[in-house]
Tab-separated table of C-alpha atoms in Angstrom:
chain	number	residue	atom	x	y	z
D	1	MET	CA	57.052	135.712	117.236
D	2	LYS	CA	59.912	136.846	114.638
D	3	SER	CA	62.540	136.162	117.217
D	4	ILE	CA	61.419	132.864	117.885
D	5	ILE	CA	61.313	131.452	114.326
D	6	TYR	CA	64.729	133.254	113.630
D	7	LEU	CA	65.796	131.479	117.149
D	8	LEU	CA	64.885	127.754	115.635
D	9	PHE	CA	66.360	128.578	112.307
D	10	SER	CA	69.387	129.473	114.316
D	11	PHE	CA	69.387	126.182	116.286
D	12	LEU	CA	68.610	124.217	113.096
D	13	LEU	CA	71.440	125.943	110.448
D	14	ILE	CA	74.210	125.042	114.489
D	15	SER	CA	73.219	121.384	114.464
D	16	CYS	CA	73.733	120.895	110.642
D	17	SER	CA	76.223	119.091	109.653
D	18	PHE	CA	78.726	120.683	106.254
D	19	ASN	CA	80.254	117.844	104.891
D	20	GLN	CA	81.984	117.962	101.278
D	21	ILE	CA	81.912	114.311	100.064
D	22	TYR	CA	84.787	112.845	97.458
D	23	LYS	CA	84.920	109.717	96.058
D	24	ASP	CA	87.176	107.872	94.104
D	25	GLN	CA	89.756	110.794	92.760
D	26	GLU	CA	92.492	109.932	91.556
D	27	SER	CA	94.315	112.056	94.158
D	28	ASP	CA	93.826	110.068	96.590
D	29	LYS	CA	94.827	106.747	95.279
D	30	LYS	CA	97.670	108.095	94.672
D	31	ASP	CA	98.138	109.267	98.593
D	32	GLY	CA	96.792	105.671	99.475
D	33	GLU	CA	99.293	104.027	96.783
D	34	GLN	CA	102.099	105.542	98.849
D	35	ILE	CA	101.027	103.216	101.843
D	36	THR	CA	100.923	99.971	99.991
D	37	GLN	CA	103.568	100.809	98.348
D	38	LYS	CA	106.100	101.481	101.373
D	39	PHE	CA	104.278	97.798	102.808
D	40	TYR	CA	105.887	96.000	99.621
D	41	TRP	CA	109.301	97.909	99.545
D	42	GLU	CA	109.752	96.929	103.347
D	43	ILE	CA	109.194	93.369	102.529
D	44	LEU	CA	111.265	93.600	99.899
D	45	HIS	CA	114.133	95.451	100.513
D	46	GLY	CA	113.270	96.327	104.782
D	47	SER	CA	113.717	95.442	107.992
D	48	ILE	CA	109.920	93.884	108.200
D	49	GLN	CA	109.757	94.458	111.791
D	50	ASP	CA	110.364	98.425	112.778
D	51	ASN	CA	109.044	99.789	109.685
D	52	ILE	CA	106.325	97.698	108.605
D	53	TYR	CA	105.278	98.531	111.995
D	54	ASN	CA	104.818	102.219	111.653
D	55	LEU	CA	102.550	101.867	108.205
D	56	PHE	CA	99.695	100.215	110.443
D	57	SER	CA	97.629	102.233	112.744
D	58	GLU	CA	96.972	101.542	116.871
D	59	LYS	CA	93.109	99.863	115.649
D	60	PHE	CA	95.173	97.099	113.565
D	61	PHE	CA	97.209	96.205	116.452
D	62	GLU	CA	94.513	96.176	118.984
D	63	VAL	CA	93.001	93.498	117.053
D	64	THR	CA	96.176	91.507	115.870
D	65	ASP	CA	98.943	91.696	117.546
D	66	LYS	CA	102.432	92.115	115.901
D	67	GLU	CA	103.237	88.453	116.431
D	68	LYS	CA	99.840	87.283	114.276
D	69	LEU	CA	101.062	89.759	111.693
D	70	ASN	CA	105.129	88.677	111.944
D	71	GLU	CA	102.753	85.223	111.242
D	72	LEU	CA	101.035	85.992	108.831
D	73	LEU	CA	104.092	87.642	106.464
D	74	SER	CA	105.748	84.943	107.395
D	75	THR	CA	103.234	82.676	106.067
D	76	THR	CA	102.707	84.918	102.940
D	77	ASN	CA	106.511	84.977	102.813
D	78	ASN	CA	106.565	81.025	102.966
D	79	ILE	CA	104.071	80.680	99.708
D	80	GLY	CA	106.824	82.318	97.708
D	81	PRO	CA	108.817	85.803	96.982
D	82	ILE	CA	106.796	88.756	95.870
D	83	GLN	CA	108.071	89.242	92.159
D	84	ASP	CA	105.801	91.651	91.401
D	85	PHE	CA	101.873	93.273	92.637
D	86	TYR	CA	99.512	94.544	90.698
D	87	LEU	CA	96.397	96.954	92.037
D	88	VAL	CA	93.407	95.474	90.679
D	89	LYS	CA	90.668	97.521	92.364
D	90	TRP	CA	90.857	100.516	94.544
D	91	GLU	CA	87.968	102.949	96.150
D	92	THR	CA	88.703	106.213	98.132
D	93	LEU	CA	86.217	108.111	99.803
D	94	VAL	CA	87.033	111.136	101.746
D	95	VAL	CA	84.330	113.808	103.483
D	96	LYS	CA	85.960	117.402	104.183
D	97	GLY	CA	84.007	119.256	106.987
D	98	SER	CA	82.423	118.714	110.554
D	99	ASP	CA	82.178	114.743	109.891
D	100	ALA	CA	85.717	114.787	108.197
D	101	ARG	CA	87.670	111.082	107.615
D	102	SER	CA	89.384	109.617	104.813
D	103	GLN	CA	89.322	105.826	103.875
D	104	TYR	CA	90.896	103.774	101.274
D	105	LEU	CA	90.327	100.301	99.965
D	106	PHE	CA	93.307	98.680	97.767
D	107	THR	CA	93.172	95.269	96.299
D	108	TYR	CA	96.141	93.621	94.341
D	109	ASP	CA	97.757	91.169	92.730
D	110	VAL	CA	100.407	89.665	94.250
D	111	LYS	CA	102.677	87.675	92.740
D	112	ARG	CA	104.794	85.126	94.702
D	113	GLY	CA	106.643	82.283	92.660
D	114	THR	CA	104.892	80.516	90.687
D	115	GLU	CA	101.315	81.394	93.487
D	116	THR	CA	98.902	84.280	93.073
D	117	THR	CA	98.041	86.014	96.514
D	118	HIS	CA	95.273	88.333	96.612
D	119	GLU	CA	95.789	91.221	99.420
D	120	THR	CA	93.205	93.790	100.532
D	121	PHE	CA	94.921	96.702	102.688
D	122	SER	CA	92.162	99.210	103.978
D	123	MET	CA	93.398	102.136	105.481
D	124	GLU	CA	92.259	105.758	107.488
D	125	LYS	CA	93.692	108.437	107.504
D	126	ASP	CA	94.470	109.209	111.738
D	127	GLU	CA	94.190	111.995	113.735
D	128	ASN	CA	97.582	113.749	112.480
D	129	GLY	CA	96.917	113.584	109.257
D	130	ASP	CA	98.829	110.317	108.251
D	131	ILE	CA	97.157	107.270	106.865
D	132	LYS	CA	97.783	103.969	107.898
D	133	ILE	CA	96.626	100.522	107.189
D	134	VAL	CA	93.170	98.708	109.502
D	135	GLY	CA	93.339	95.622	107.519
D	136	TYR	CA	95.305	93.662	105.716
D	137	ASN	CA	93.735	90.676	104.235
D	138	VAL	CA	95.380	87.887	102.056
D	139	SER	CA	93.729	85.131	100.283
D	140	GLN	CA	95.049	82.370	97.374
D	141	ASP	CA	92.642	80.278	95.492
D	142	LEU	CA	93.507	76.934	95.906
D	143	SER	CA	91.181	75.775	93.750
D	144	ASN	CA	93.526	74.549	90.603
D	145	LYS	CA	95.900	72.755	93.064
């Protein structure tokens, strides 16, 4: 009888997942901000085509092709050139253990000429340990026009 109990207990332990969950840590925020900083640097100073694509995950391009991304970047550039950008909201979730994952959400107010856009980045750490953009959303408040 004892051996059955030990066997059942062993199966229970094996089937359990052991995870450590970290939410909204400052160090994770800094890691995610490096990607958004690179994104804005490339728009302001770099070659958009190649270097910006490297910041995006394959998951992103499964939903949005490079042509659509170029259209979005062109449209936002037509609103006005980036003068400044401010992080207004951020969230991170890092799970270490048997169900490991890292997710980041950053929202910026971006001053473009006389207009402001609200730009949200969803990011995940990939299998190589690199943080990549999986979602990029741009919105603009048109109620004051």
